[in-house]
CSV table of C-alpha atoms in Angstrom, one decimal:
chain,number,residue,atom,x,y,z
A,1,UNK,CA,-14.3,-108.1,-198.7
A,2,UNK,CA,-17.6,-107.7,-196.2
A,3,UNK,CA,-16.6,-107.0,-192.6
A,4,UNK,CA,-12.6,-105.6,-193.6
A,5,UNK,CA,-11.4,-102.1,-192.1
A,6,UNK,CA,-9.5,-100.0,-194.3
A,7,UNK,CA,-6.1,-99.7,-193.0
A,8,UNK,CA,-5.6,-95.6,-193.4
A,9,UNK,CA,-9.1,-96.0,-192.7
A,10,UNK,CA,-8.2,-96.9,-189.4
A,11,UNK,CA,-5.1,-94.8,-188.6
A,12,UNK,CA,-6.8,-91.8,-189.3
A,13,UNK,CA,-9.3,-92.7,-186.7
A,14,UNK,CA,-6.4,-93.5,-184.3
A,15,UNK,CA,-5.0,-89.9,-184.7
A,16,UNK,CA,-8.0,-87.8,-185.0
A,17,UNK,CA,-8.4,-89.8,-181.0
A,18,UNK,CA,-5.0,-88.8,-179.8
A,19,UNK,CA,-5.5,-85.3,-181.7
A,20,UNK,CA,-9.3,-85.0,-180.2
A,21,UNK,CA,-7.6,-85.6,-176.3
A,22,UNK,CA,-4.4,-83.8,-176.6
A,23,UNK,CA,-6.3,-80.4,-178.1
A,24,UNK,CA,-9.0,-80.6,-175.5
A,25,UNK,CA,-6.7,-80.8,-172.6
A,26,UNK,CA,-4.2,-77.8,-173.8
A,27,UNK,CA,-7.6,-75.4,-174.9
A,28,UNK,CA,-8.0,-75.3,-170.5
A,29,UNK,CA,-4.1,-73.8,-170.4
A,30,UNK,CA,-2.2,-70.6,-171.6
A,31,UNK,CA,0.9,-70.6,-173.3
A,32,UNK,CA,3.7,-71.3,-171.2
A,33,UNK,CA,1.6,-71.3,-167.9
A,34,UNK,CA,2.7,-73.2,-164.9
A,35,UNK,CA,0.4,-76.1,-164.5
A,36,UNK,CA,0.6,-78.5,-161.3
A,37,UNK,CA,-0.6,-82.0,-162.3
A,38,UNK,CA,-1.6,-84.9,-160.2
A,39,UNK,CA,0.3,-87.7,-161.4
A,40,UNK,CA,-0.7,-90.9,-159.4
A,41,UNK,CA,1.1,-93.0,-161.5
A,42,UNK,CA,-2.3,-94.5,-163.1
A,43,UNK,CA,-3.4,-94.8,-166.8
A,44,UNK,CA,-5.9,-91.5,-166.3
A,45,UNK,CA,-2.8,-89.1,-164.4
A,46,UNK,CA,0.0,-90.5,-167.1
A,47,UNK,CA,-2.3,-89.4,-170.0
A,48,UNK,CA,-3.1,-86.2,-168.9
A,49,UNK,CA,0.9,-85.0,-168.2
A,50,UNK,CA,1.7,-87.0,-171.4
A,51,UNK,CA,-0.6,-84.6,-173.6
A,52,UNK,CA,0.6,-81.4,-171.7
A,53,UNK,CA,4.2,-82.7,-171.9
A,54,UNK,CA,3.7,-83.0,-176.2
A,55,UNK,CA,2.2,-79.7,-176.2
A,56,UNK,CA,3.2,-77.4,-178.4
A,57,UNK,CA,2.2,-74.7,-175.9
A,58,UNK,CA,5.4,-74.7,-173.5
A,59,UNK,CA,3.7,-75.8,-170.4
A,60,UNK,CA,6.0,-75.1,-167.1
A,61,UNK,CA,4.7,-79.0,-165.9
A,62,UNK,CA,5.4,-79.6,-161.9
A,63,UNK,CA,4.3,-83.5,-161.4
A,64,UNK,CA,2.9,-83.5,-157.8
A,65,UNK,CA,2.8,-87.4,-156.6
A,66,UNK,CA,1.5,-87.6,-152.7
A,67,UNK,CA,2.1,-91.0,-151.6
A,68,UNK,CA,-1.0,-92.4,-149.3
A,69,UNK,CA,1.4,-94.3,-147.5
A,70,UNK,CA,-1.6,-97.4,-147.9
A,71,UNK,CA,-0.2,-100.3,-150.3
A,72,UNK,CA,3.5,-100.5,-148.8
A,73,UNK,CA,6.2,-101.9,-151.6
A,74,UNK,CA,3.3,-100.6,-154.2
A,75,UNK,CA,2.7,-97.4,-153.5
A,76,UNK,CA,6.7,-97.0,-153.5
A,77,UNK,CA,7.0,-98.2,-156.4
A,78,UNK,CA,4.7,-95.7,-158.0
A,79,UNK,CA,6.2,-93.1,-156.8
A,80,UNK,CA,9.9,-94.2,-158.0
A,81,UNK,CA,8.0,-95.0,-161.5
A,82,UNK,CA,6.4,-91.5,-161.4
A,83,UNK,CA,9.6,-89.6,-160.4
A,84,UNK,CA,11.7,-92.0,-163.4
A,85,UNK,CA,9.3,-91.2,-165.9
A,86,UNK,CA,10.0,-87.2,-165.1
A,87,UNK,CA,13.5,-87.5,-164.8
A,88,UNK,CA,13.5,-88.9,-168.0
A,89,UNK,CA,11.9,-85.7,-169.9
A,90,UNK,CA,12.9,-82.9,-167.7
A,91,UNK,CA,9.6,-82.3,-165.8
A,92,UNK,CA,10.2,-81.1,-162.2
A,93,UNK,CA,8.7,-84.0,-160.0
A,94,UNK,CA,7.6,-83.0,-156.5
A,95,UNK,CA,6.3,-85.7,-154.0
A,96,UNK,CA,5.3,-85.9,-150.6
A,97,UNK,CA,4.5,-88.7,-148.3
A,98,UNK,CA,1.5,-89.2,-146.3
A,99,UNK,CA,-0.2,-91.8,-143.6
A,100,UNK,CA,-3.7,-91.2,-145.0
A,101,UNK,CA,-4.8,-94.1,-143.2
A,102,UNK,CA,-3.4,-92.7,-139.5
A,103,UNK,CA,-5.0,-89.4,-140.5
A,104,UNK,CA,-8.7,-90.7,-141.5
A,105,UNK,CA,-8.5,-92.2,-138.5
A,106,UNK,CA,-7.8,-89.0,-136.4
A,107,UNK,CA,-10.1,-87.1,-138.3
A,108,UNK,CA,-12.5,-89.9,-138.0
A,109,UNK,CA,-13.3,-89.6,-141.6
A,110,UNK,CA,-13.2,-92.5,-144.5
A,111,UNK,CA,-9.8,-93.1,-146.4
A,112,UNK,CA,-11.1,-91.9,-149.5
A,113,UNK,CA,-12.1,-88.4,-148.1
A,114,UNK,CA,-8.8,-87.9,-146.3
A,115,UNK,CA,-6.7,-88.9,-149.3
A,116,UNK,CA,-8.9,-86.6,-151.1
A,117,UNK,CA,-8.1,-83.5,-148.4
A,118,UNK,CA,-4.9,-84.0,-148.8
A,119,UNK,CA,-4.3,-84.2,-152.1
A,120,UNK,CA,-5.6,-81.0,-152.8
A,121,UNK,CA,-3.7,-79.2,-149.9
A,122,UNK,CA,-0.3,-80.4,-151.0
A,123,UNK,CA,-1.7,-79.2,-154.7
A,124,UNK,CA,-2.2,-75.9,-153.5
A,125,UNK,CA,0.8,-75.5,-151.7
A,126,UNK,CA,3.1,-75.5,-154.9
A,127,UNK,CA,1.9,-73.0,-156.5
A,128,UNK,CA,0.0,-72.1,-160.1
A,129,UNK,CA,-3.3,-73.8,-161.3
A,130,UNK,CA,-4.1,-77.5,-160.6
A,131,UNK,CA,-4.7,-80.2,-162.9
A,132,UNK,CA,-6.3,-83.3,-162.2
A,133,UNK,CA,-6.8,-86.6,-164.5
A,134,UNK,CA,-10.6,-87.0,-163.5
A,135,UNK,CA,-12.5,-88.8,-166.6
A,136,UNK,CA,-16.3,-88.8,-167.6
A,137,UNK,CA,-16.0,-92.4,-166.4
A,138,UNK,CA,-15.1,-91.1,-162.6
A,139,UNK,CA,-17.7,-88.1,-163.1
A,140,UNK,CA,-20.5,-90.7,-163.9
A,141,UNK,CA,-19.4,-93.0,-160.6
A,142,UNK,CA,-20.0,-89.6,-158.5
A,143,UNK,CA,-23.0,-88.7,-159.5
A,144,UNK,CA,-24.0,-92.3,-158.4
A,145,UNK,CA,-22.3,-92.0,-155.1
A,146,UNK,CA,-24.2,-88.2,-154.2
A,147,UNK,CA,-27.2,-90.6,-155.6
A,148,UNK,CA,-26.9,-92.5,-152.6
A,149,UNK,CA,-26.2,-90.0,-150.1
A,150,UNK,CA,-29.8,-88.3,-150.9
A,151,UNK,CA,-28.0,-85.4,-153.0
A,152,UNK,CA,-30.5,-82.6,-155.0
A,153,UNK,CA,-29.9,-81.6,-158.1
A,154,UNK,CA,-26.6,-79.9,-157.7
A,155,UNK,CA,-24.8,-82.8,-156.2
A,156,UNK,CA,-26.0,-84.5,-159.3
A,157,UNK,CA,-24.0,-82.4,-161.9
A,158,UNK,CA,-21.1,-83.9,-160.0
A,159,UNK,CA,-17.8,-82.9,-160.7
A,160,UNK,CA,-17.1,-79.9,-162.7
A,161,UNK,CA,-14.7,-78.7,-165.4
A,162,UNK,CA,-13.2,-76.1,-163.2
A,163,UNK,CA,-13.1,-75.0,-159.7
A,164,UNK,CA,-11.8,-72.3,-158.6
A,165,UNK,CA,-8.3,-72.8,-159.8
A,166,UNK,CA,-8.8,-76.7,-160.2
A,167,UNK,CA,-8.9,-78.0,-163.6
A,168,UNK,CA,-10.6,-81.2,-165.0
A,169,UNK,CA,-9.9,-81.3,-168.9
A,170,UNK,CA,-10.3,-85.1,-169.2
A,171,UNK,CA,-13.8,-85.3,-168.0
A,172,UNK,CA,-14.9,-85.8,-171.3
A,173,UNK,CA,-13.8,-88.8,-172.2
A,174,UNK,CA,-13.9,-92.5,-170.8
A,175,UNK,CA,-11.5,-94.5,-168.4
A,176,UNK,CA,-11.4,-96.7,-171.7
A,177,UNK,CA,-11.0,-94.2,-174.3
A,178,UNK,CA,-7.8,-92.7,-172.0
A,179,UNK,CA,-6.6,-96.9,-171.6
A,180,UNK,CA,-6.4,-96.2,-175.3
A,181,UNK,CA,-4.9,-93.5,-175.9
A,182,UNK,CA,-2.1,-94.6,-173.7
A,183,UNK,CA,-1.6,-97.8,-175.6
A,184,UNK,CA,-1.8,-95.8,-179.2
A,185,UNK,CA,0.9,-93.8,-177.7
A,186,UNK,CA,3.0,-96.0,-175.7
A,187,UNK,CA,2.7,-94.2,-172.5
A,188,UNK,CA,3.4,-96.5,-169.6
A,189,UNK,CA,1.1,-96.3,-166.8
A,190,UNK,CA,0.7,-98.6,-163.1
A,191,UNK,CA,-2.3,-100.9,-161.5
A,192,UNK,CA,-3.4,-99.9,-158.1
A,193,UNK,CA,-4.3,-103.1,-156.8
A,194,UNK,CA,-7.0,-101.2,-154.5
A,195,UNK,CA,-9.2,-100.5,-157.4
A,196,UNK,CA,-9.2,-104.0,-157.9
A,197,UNK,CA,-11.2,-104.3,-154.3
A,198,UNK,CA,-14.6,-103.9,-153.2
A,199,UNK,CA,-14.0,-102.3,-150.0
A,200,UNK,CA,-14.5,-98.6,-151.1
A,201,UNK,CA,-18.0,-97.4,-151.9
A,202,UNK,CA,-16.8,-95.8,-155.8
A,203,UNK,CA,-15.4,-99.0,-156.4
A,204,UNK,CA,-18.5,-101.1,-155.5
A,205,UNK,CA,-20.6,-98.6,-157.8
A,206,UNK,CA,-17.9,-98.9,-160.7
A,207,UNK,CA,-17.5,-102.7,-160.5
A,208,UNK,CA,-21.4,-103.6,-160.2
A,209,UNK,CA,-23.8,-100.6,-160.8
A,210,UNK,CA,-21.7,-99.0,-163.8
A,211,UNK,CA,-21.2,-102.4,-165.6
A,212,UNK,CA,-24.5,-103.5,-165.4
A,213,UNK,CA,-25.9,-100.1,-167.3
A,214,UNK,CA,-22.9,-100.6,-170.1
A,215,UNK,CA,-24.0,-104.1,-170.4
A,216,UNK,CA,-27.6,-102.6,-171.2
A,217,UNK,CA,-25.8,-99.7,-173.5
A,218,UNK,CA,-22.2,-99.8,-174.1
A,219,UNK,CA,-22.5,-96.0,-174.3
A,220,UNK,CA,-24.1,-95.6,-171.4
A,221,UNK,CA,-21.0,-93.2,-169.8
A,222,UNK,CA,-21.2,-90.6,-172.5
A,223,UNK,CA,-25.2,-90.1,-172.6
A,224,UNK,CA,-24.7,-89.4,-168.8
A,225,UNK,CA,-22.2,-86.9,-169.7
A,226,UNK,CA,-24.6,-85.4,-171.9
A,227,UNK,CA,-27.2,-85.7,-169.2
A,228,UNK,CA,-24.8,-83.9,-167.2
A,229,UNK,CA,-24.0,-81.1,-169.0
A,230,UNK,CA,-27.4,-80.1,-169.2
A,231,UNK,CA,-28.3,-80.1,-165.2
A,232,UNK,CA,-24.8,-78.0,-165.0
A,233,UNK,CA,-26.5,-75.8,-167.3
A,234,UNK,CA,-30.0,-76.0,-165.4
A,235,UNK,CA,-28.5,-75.4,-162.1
A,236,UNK,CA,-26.0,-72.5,-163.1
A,237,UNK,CA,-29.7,-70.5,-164.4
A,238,UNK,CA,-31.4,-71.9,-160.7
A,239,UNK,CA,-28.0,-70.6,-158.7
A,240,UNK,CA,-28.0,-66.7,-160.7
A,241,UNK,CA,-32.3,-66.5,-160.0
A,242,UNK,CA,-31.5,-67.8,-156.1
A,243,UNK,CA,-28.7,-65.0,-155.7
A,244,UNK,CA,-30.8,-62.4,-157.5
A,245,UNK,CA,-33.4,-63.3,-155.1
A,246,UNK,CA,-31.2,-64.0,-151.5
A,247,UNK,CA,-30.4,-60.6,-152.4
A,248,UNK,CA,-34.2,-59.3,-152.4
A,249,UNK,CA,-34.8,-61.3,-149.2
A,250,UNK,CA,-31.9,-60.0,-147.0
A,251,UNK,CA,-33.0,-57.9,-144.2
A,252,UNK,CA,-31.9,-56.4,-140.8
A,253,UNK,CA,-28.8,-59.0,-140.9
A,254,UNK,CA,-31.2,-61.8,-141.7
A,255,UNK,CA,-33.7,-63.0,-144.5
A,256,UNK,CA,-37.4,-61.8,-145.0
A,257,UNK,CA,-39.5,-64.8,-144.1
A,258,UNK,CA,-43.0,-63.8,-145.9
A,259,UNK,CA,-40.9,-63.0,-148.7
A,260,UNK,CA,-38.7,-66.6,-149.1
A,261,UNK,CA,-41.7,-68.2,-148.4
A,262,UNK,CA,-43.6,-66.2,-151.7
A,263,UNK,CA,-41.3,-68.0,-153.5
A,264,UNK,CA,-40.7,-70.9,-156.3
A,265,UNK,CA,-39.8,-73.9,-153.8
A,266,UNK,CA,-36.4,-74.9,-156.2
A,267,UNK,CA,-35.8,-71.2,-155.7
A,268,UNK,CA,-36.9,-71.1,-151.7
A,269,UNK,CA,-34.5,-74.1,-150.9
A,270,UNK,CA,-31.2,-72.0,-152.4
A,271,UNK,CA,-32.0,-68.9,-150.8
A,272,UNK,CA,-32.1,-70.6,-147.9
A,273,UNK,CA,-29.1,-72.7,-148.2
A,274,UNK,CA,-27.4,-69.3,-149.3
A,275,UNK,CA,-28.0,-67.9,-146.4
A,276,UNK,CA,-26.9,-70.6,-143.4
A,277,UNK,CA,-24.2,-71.3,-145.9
A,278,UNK,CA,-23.0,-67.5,-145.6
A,279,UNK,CA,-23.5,-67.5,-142.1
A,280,UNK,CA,-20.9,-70.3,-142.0
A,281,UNK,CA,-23.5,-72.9,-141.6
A,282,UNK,CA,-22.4,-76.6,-143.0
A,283,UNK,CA,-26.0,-77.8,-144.4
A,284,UNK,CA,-27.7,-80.9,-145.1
A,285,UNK,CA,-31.0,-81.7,-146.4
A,286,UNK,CA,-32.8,-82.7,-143.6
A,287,UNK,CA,-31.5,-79.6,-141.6
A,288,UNK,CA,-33.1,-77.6,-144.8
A,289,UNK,CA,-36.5,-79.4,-144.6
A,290,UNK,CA,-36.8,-78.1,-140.6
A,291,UNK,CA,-35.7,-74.5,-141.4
A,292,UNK,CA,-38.1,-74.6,-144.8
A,293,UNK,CA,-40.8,-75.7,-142.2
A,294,UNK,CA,-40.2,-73.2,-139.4
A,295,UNK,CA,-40.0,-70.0,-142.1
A,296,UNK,CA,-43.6,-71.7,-143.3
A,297,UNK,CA,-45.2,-71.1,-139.4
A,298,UNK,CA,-43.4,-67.4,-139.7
A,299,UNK,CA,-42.2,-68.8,-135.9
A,300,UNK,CA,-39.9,-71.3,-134.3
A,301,UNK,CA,-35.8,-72.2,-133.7
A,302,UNK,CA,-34.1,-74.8,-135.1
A,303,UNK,CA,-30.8,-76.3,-134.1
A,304,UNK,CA,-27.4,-76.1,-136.4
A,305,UNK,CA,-24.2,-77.8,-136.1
A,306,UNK,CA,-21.2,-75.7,-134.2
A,307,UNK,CA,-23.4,-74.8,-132.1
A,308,UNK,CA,-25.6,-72.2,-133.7
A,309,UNK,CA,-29.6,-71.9,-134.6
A,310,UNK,CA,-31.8,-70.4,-136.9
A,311,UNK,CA,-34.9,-68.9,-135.2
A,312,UNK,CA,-37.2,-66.0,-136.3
A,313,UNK,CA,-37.7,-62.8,-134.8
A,314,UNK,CA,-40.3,-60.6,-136.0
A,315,UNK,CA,-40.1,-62.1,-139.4
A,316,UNK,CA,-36.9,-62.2,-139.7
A,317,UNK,CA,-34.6,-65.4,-140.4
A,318,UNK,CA,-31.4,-65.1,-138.3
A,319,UNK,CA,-28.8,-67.9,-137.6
A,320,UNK,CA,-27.4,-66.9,-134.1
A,321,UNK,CA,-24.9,-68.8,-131.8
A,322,UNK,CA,-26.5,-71.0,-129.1
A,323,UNK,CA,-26.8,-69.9,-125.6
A,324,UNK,CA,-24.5,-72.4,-124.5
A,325,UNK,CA,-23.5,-72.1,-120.8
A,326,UNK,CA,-21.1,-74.0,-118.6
A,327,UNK,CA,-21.5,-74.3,-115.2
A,328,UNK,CA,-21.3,-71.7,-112.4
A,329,UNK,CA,-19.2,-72.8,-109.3
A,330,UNK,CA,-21.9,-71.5,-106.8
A,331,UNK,CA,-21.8,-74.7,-104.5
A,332,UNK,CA,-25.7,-75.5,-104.3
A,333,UNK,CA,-26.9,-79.0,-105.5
A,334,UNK,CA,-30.5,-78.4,-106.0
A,335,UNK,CA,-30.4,-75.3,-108.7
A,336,UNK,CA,-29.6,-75.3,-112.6
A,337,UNK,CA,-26.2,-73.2,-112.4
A,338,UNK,CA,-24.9,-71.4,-115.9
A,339,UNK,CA,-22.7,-68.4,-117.4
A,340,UNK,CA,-22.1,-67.0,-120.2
A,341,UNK,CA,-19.4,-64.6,-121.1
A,342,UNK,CA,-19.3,-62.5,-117.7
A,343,UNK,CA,-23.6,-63.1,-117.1
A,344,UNK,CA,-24.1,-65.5,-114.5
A,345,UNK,CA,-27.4,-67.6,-114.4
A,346,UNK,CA,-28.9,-69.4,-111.8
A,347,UNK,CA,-32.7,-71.1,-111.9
A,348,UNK,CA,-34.2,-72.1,-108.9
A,349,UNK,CA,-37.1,-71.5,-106.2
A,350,UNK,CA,-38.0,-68.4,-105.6
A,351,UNK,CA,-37.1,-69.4,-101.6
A,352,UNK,CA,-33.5,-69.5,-102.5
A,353,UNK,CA,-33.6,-65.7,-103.8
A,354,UNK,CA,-32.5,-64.6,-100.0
A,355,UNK,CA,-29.7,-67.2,-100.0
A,356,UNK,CA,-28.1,-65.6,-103.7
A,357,UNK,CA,-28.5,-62.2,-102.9
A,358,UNK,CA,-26.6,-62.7,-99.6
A,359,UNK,CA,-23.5,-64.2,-101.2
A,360,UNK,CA,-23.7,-62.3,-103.9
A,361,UNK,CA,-22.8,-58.9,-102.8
A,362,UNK,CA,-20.5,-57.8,-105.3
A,363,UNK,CA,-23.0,-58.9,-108.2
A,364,UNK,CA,-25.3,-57.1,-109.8
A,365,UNK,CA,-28.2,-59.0,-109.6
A,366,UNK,CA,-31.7,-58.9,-111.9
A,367,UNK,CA,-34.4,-61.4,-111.1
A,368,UNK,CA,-37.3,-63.2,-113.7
A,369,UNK,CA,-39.8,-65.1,-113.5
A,370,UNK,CA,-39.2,-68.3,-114.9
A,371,UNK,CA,-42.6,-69.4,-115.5
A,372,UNK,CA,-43.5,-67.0,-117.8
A,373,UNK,CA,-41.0,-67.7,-120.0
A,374,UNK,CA,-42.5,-69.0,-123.4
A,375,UNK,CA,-39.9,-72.1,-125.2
A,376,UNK,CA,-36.2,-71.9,-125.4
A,377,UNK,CA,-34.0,-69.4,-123.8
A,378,UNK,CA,-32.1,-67.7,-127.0
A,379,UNK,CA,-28.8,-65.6,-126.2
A,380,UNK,CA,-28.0,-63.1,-129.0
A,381,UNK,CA,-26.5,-59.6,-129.9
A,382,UNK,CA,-29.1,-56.9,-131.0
A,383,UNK,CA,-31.9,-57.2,-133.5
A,384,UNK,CA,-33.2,-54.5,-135.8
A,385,UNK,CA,-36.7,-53.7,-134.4
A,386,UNK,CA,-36.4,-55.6,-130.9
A,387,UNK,CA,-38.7,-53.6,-128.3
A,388,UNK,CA,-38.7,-53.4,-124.8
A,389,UNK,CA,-40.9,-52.3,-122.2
A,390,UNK,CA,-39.3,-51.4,-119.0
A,391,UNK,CA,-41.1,-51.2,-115.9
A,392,UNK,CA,-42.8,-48.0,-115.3
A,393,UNK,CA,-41.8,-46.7,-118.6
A,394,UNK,CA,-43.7,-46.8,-122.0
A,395,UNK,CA,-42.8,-49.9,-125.0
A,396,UNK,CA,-39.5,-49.0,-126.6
A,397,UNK,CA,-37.0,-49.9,-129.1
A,398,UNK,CA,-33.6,-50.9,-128.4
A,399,UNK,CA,-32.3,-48.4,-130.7
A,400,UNK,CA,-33.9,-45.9,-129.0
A,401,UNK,CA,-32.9,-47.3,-125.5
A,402,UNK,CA,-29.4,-47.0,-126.3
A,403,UNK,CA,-29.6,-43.8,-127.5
A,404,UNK,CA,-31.1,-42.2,-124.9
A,405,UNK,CA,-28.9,-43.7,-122.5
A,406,UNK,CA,-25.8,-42.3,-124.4
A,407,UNK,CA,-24.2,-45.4,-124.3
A,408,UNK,CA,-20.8,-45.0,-126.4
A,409,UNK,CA,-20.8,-46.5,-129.5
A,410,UNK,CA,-17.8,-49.5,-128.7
A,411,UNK,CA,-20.5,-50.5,-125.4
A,412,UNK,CA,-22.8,-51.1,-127.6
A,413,UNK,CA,-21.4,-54.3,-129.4
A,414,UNK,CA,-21.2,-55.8,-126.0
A,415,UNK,CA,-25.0,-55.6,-125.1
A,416,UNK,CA,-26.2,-59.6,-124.8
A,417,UNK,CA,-29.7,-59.7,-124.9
A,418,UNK,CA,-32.7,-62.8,-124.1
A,419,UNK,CA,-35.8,-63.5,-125.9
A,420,UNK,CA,-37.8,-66.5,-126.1
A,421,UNK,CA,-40.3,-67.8,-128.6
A,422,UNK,CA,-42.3,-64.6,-127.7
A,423,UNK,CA,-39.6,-62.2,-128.6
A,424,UNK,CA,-37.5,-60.1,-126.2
A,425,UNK,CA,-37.7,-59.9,-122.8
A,426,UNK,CA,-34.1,-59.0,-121.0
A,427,UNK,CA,-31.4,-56.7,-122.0
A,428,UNK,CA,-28.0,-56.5,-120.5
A,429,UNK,CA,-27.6,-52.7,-118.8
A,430,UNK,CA,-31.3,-52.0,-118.9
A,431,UNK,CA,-33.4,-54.8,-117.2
A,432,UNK,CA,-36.4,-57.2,-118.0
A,433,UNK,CA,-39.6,-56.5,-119.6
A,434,UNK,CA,-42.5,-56.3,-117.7
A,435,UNK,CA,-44.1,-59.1,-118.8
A,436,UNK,CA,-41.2,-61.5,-116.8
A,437,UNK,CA,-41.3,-59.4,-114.1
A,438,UNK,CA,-42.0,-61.6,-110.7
A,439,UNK,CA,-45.1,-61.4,-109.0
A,440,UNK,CA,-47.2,-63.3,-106.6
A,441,UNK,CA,-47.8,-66.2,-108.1
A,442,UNK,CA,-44.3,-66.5,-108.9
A,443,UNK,CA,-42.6,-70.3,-108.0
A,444,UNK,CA,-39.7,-70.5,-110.0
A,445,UNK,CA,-37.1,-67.9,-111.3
A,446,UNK,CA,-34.0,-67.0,-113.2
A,447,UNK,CA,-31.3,-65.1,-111.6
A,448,UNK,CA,-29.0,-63.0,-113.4
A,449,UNK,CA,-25.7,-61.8,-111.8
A,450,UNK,CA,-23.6,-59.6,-114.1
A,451,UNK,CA,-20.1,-58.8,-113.1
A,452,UNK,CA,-19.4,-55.2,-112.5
A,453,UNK,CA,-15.9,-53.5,-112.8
């Protein structure tokens, strides 16, 4: 008869599914590993420990249930039916509970991120690799929500396979295809009623965005996986040509700016977020776009968050801390008043010069003329190829400053040194260069008191 399924037809289909799932998630795992697994209590977290559970591989399975502390009764009640369900087969069950909302709060950060945090630091407290029940389904919702946070091309790949010593191994299947293979097998599983809700942003894009493109093709989740697989493959070839090139551009403790800007822009933009990234430097793409720009006119600073900068000093691409100074308690209301570390700073009218070195007598004073200092003031330790030219003496390197001077070598990670959108023109324990030197026509100044011992 037209249109009739063949029952062994159909039960062969059913086990090669449950065989397909259960041999892809064991292939990630050695025999008789430890495995931590993230067991919510949901349809995705139950089918993952279920198929390492059935495993003919003699898994040593730790269920790890953190309790958000967010749905009362509910979110009791999964743990309980979590810790049951272990009990039940011998799986050590470990569980901690948490006021995520309290601590997103605190952190002033959203509910899903925190939850996210601490999930993975209570994972990595226990000890042995992680597994998470992650499905193409919640891969395919995160490349929509990087989509609408402006992400490039490697915030598209979304979430990966592995990470370090996190493990994904149901990303390639469905949130339905999972459903199913809980119902073929029986495995009992719990509704978070929050999913249910629009008030997170995943859930918005799973609920409205996702459902629209199934409705256009009910296969829509596995052609992005495909899609996927090949910008993780595209960006892995981008990342090794970036290093191989970061490494090229590296110079004097920064990056070469004629040669970053030489090349490939796809290429440009990785070496560059290499580089702030090394220097401990959280980027974004906007912050990129002003760096890009300031390496393309070979001059400029730019601002960074935690209070660093990038700026360029003879070519050279450094990220630097900022020359943030807090007040200095002389008591005059009229003058800009600063320190940093044990350099005192004062900027005023070159009438109050008298009044500073009078109450200043245990100081060690240096004095500059404010006026002829070009942009921001930048505070930094020493730079390959910085020059100086002392008054009365001919133009001379650093290097060659300090080793005249036969300054021991554990003095000479203390040296603080000025430039400004010129280059260098103060150096602490040798002086100003000539060019800030005070003169006649001099209205304004800088006053530098250095503390001596």
């Amino acid at each position: 008869m037209v249109g009739m399924v063949n029952l062994q037809d159909l039960l062969d289909w059913i086990c090669d599914t449950v065989n397909n799932i259960c041999d892809k998630v064991s292939s990630f795992f050695e025999y008789g590993e430890q495995i931590v697994v993230g067991v919510s209590g949901g349809a995705d977290s139950m089918a993952l420990i279920h198929c390492l559970y059935i495993s003919n591989k003699n898994f040593q399975l730790i269920a790890a249930h953190l309790n958000h502390g967010l749905r009362g009764e509910e979110s009791d009640s999964d743990e309980m039916f979590v810790s049951d369900w272990c009990k039940e087969r011998g799986i050590r069950f470990v569980c901690k509970r948490l006021d995520i909302g309290q601590i997103a709060k605190k952190k002033h950060i959203s509910i899903e991120l925190s939850g996210r945090n601490e999930r993975y630091k209570f994972f990595s407290k226990i000890g042995g690799r992680i597994a998470t029940a992650h499905t193409l389904s919640d891969r395919v919702e995160t490349m929509f929500f990087n989509m609408t946070r402006g992400t490039g091309t490697r915030g598209l790949c979304s979430t990966k396979y592995i990470r370090n010593n996190i493990v994904r191994p149901l990303l390639f299947f469905t949130r339905a295809e999972i459903e199913q293979y809980c119902k073929l097998n029986g495995v009992a599983y719990r509704n978070d009623s929050s999913n249910d809700s629009d008030d997170y942003t995943r859930n918005k894009i799973r609920h409205h965005v996702v459902t629209k493109l199934k409705s256009i093709n009910a296969h829509f989740e596995n052609h992005v996986g495909r899609l996927l697989d090949g910008l993780v493959c595209d960006e892995k070839f981008l990342t090794k040509i970036s290093n191989q090139e970061l490494k090229k551009a590296m110079s004097k403790g920064g990056i070469d700016v004629k040669y970053v800007n030489s090349l490939e822009y796809s290429i440009k933009i990785r070496v560059i977020d290499s580089f702030l990234k090394t220097s401990g430097v959280l980027t974004t793409y906007e912050m990129l776009m002003r760096v890009i720009t300031i390496c393309k006119n070979g001059c400029g600073r730019q601002s960074l968050p935690d209070d660093k900068f990038a700026a360029i000093h003879r070519g050279i691409l450094y990220v630097e801390s900022k020359s943030v100074v807090k007040p200095f308690d002389i008591l005059l209301p009229d003058v800009s008043k600063y320190y940093y570390k044990d350099l005192y700073f004062v900027i005023c009218d070159i009438s109050k010069y008298e009044y500073f070195l009078n109450i200043t007598q245990h100081l060690f004073l240096f004095m500059l003329d404010y006026g002829k200092i070009l942009g921001d003031i930048h505070i930094h330790s020493r730079h390959n190829g910085d020059k100086l030219k002392l008054l009365n003496r001919p133009t001379k390197t650093v290097k060659s400053l300090i080793q005249e001077s036969g300054m021991p070598s554990e003095d000479r990670d203390k040296l603080i040194f000025l430039s400004d959108d010129r280059g260098l023109f103060w150096a602490k324990s040798f002086g100003p260069d000539v060019r800030v030197l005070p003169d006649k026509t001099t209205k304004k100044v800088i006053l530098i008191f250095e503390l001596t011992n």
